[in-house]
PDB file of C-alpha atoms in Angstrom:
ATOM      1  CA  MET A   1     -32.013 -37.582  19.374  1.00 58.00           C
ATOM      2  CA  ARG A   2     -31.362 -37.598  23.061  1.00 56.00           C
ATOM      3  CA  SER A   3     -29.746 -40.694  24.510  1.00 61.00           C
ATOM      4  CA  GLU A   4     -30.445 -41.223  28.163  1.00 62.00           C
ATOM      5  CA  PHE A   5     -28.509 -43.779  30.204  1.00 64.00           C
ATOM      6  CA  TRP A   6     -30.343 -44.948  33.298  1.00 63.00           C
ATOM      7  CA  LYS A   7     -30.929 -47.834  35.657  1.00 61.00           C
ATOM      8  CA  TYR A   8     -33.667 -48.843  38.048  1.00 56.00           C
ATOM      9  CA  GLY A   9     -33.420 -46.715  41.152  1.00 61.00           C
ATOM     10  CA  PRO A  10     -32.955 -43.082  42.163  1.00 58.00           C
ATOM     11  CA  CYS A  11     -32.760 -41.544  38.687  1.00 62.00           C
ATOM     12  CA  ARG A  12     -36.353 -42.493  37.892  1.00 67.00           C
ATOM     13  CA  HIS A  13     -37.709 -39.244  39.381  1.00 69.00           C
ATOM     14  CA  GLU A  14     -36.659 -37.470  36.149  1.00 71.00           C
ATOM     15  CA  LYS A  15     -38.704 -39.774  33.947  1.00 74.00           C
ATOM     16  CA  SER A  16     -41.864 -37.629  33.958  1.00 77.00           C
ATOM     17  CA  THR A  17     -39.876 -34.744  32.444  1.00 79.00           C
ATOM     18  CA  LEU A  18     -38.539 -36.997  29.694  1.00 80.00           C
ATOM     19  CA  VAL A  19     -41.984 -38.462  28.975  1.00 84.00           C
ATOM     20  CA  LYS A  20     -43.375 -34.928  28.530  1.00 85.00           C
ATOM     21  CA  ALA A  21     -40.481 -33.929  26.254  1.00 84.00           C
ATOM     22  CA  PHE A  22     -40.885 -37.057  24.131  1.00 85.00           C
ATOM     23  CA  ASP A  23     -44.660 -36.626  23.830  1.00 89.00           C
ATOM     24  CA  THR A  24     -44.237 -32.954  22.886  1.00 89.00           C
ATOM     25  CA  TYR A  25     -41.504 -33.344  20.265  1.00 86.00           C
ATOM     26  CA  LYS A  26     -41.802 -36.897  18.901  1.00 88.00           C
ATOM     27  CA  ASP A  27     -43.563 -35.646  15.750  1.00 90.00           C
ATOM     28  CA  LYS A  28     -40.875 -33.011  15.180  1.00 86.00           C
ATOM     29  CA  ASN A  29     -37.984 -35.334  14.303  1.00 81.00           C
ATOM     30  CA  PHE A  30     -36.933 -35.794  17.950  1.00 82.00           C
ATOM     31  CA  THR A  31     -36.693 -38.950  19.992  1.00 83.00           C
ATOM     32  CA  ILE A  32     -35.300 -40.118  23.286  1.00 82.00           C
ATOM     33  CA  LEU A  33     -33.447 -43.412  23.391  1.00 83.00           C
ATOM     34  CA  GLY A  34     -33.312 -44.876  26.879  1.00 84.00           C
ATOM     35  CA  VAL A  35     -30.261 -47.074  27.466  1.00 85.00           C
ATOM     36  CA  SER A  36     -30.579 -49.100  30.656  1.00 86.00           C
ATOM     37  CA  LEU A  37     -27.466 -49.719  32.737  1.00 85.00           C
ATOM     38  CA  ASP A  38     -29.201 -52.499  34.623  1.00 88.00           C
ATOM     39  CA  SER A  39     -27.726 -55.962  34.928  1.00 90.00           C
ATOM     40  CA  GLU A  40     -29.350 -59.301  34.155  1.00 93.00           C
ATOM     41  CA  LYS A  41     -30.553 -59.707  37.754  1.00 93.00           C
ATOM     42  CA  MET A  42     -32.521 -56.430  37.458  1.00 90.00           C
ATOM     43  CA  HIS A  43     -34.207 -57.366  34.159  1.00 92.00           C
ATOM     44  CA  GLU A  44     -37.727 -57.717  35.601  1.00 93.00           C
ATOM     45  CA  ARG A  45     -37.486 -54.440  37.540  1.00 90.00           C
ATOM     46  CA  TRP A  46     -36.250 -52.653  34.410  1.00 88.00           C
ATOM     47  CA  ILE A  47     -39.256 -53.926  32.415  1.00 93.00           C
ATOM     48  CA  ASP A  48     -41.603 -52.968  35.270  1.00 91.00           C
ATOM     49  CA  ALA A  49     -40.068 -49.464  35.490  1.00 88.00           C
ATOM     50  CA  ILE A  50     -40.742 -48.906  31.774  1.00 89.00           C
ATOM     51  CA  LYS A  51     -44.412 -49.739  32.375  1.00 92.00           C
ATOM     52  CA  TRP A  52     -44.786 -47.855  35.682  1.00 89.00           C
ATOM     53  CA  ASP A  53     -43.124 -44.706  34.331  1.00 87.00           C
ATOM     54  CA  ASN A  54     -45.155 -44.812  31.080  1.00 88.00           C
ATOM     55  CA  LEU A  55     -42.022 -44.720  28.925  1.00 88.00           C
ATOM     56  CA  THR A  56     -43.167 -44.725  25.312  1.00 89.00           C
ATOM     57  CA  SER A  57     -39.816 -43.767  23.805  1.00 88.00           C
ATOM     58  CA  PRO A  58     -37.487 -46.599  22.671  1.00 90.00           C
ATOM     59  CA  GLN A  59     -35.768 -48.401  25.579  1.00 89.00           C
ATOM     60  CA  VAL A  60     -32.831 -50.777  25.120  1.00 89.00           C
ATOM     61  CA  SER A  61     -30.387 -52.735  27.263  1.00 91.00           C
ATOM     62  CA  ASP A  62     -27.781 -55.425  26.880  1.00 92.00           C
ATOM     63  CA  LEU A  63     -28.199 -56.107  30.631  1.00 93.00           C
ATOM     64  CA  LYS A  64     -24.442 -55.824  31.172  1.00 93.00           C
ATOM     65  CA  GLY A  65     -24.773 -53.029  33.746  1.00 89.00           C
ATOM     66  CA  TRP A  66     -21.751 -50.713  33.765  1.00 86.00           C
ATOM     67  CA  LYS A  67     -20.052 -52.888  31.132  1.00 90.00           C
ATOM     68  CA  ASN A  68     -22.596 -51.712  28.535  1.00 87.00           C
ATOM     69  CA  GLU A  69     -20.672 -51.076  25.306  1.00 87.00           C
ATOM     70  CA  VAL A  70     -22.508 -47.865  24.393  1.00 83.00           C
ATOM     71  CA  ALA A  71     -22.044 -46.473  27.898  1.00 82.00           C
ATOM     72  CA  LYS A  72     -18.323 -47.190  27.645  1.00 86.00           C
ATOM     73  CA  LEU A  73     -18.192 -45.516  24.220  1.00 83.00           C
ATOM     74  CA  TYR A  74     -19.731 -42.309  25.629  1.00 77.00           C
ATOM     75  CA  VAL A  75     -17.787 -42.532  28.927  1.00 81.00           C
ATOM     76  CA  VAL A  76     -20.940 -42.605  31.050  1.00 80.00           C
ATOM     77  CA  ARG A  77     -20.090 -42.030  34.702  1.00 75.00           C
ATOM     78  CA  GLY A  78     -23.469 -41.718  36.423  1.00 70.00           C
ATOM     79  CA  ASP A  79     -26.866 -43.372  36.731  1.00 63.00           C
ATOM     80  CA  LEU A  80     -28.691 -40.623  34.873  1.00 61.00           C
ATOM     81  CA  TYR A  81     -26.571 -39.390  32.015  1.00 62.00           C
ATOM     82  CA  CYS A  82     -27.986 -37.666  28.952  1.00 64.00           C
ATOM     83  CA  ILE A  83     -26.438 -36.915  25.593  1.00 62.00           C
ATOM     84  CA  LEU A  84     -28.041 -34.807  22.900  1.00 60.00           C
ATOM     85  CA  LEU A  85     -27.121 -36.131  19.457  1.00 58.00           C
ATOM     86  CA  ARG A  86     -27.681 -34.556  16.058  1.00 55.00           C
ATOM     87  CA  TYR A  87     -27.397 -36.413  12.805  1.00 50.00           C
ATOM     88  CA  TYR A  88     -25.728 -35.436   9.553  1.00 44.00           C
ATOM     89  CA  LEU A  89     -27.180 -36.903   6.400  1.00 42.00           C
ATOM     90  CA  MET A  90     -25.463 -36.609   3.017  1.00 42.00           C
ATOM     91  CA  GLY A  91     -23.606 -33.471   4.091  1.00 43.00           C
ATOM     92  CA  TYR A  92     -26.763 -31.624   5.176  1.00 41.00           C
ATOM     93  CA  PHE A  93     -27.624 -30.910   8.752  1.00 40.00           C
ATOM     94  CA  SER A  94     -30.863 -32.633   9.666  1.00 42.00           C
ATOM     95  CA  ASP A  95     -32.944 -31.088  12.487  1.00 45.00           C
TER      96      ASP A  95
END
């Protein structure tokens, strides 16, 4: 799984690349989780950006901006920040 932290604004130019990657690999045990770093006042723009950019991968936000708990956990320091995660299940590596 790839977690992508983003907010409405300049980082959106990369979205087409992520949409292509998600569409190509979604049936191969791969997903992209979009975590918005937008605040409550940007809620409508965030929803609109999901539609305009044709984001079909899961998108989440607590609308706390830079105080987002997951962003703090992963020490996110930029608008477009990506983390590639792999899962371990019952001691076996799962691709």
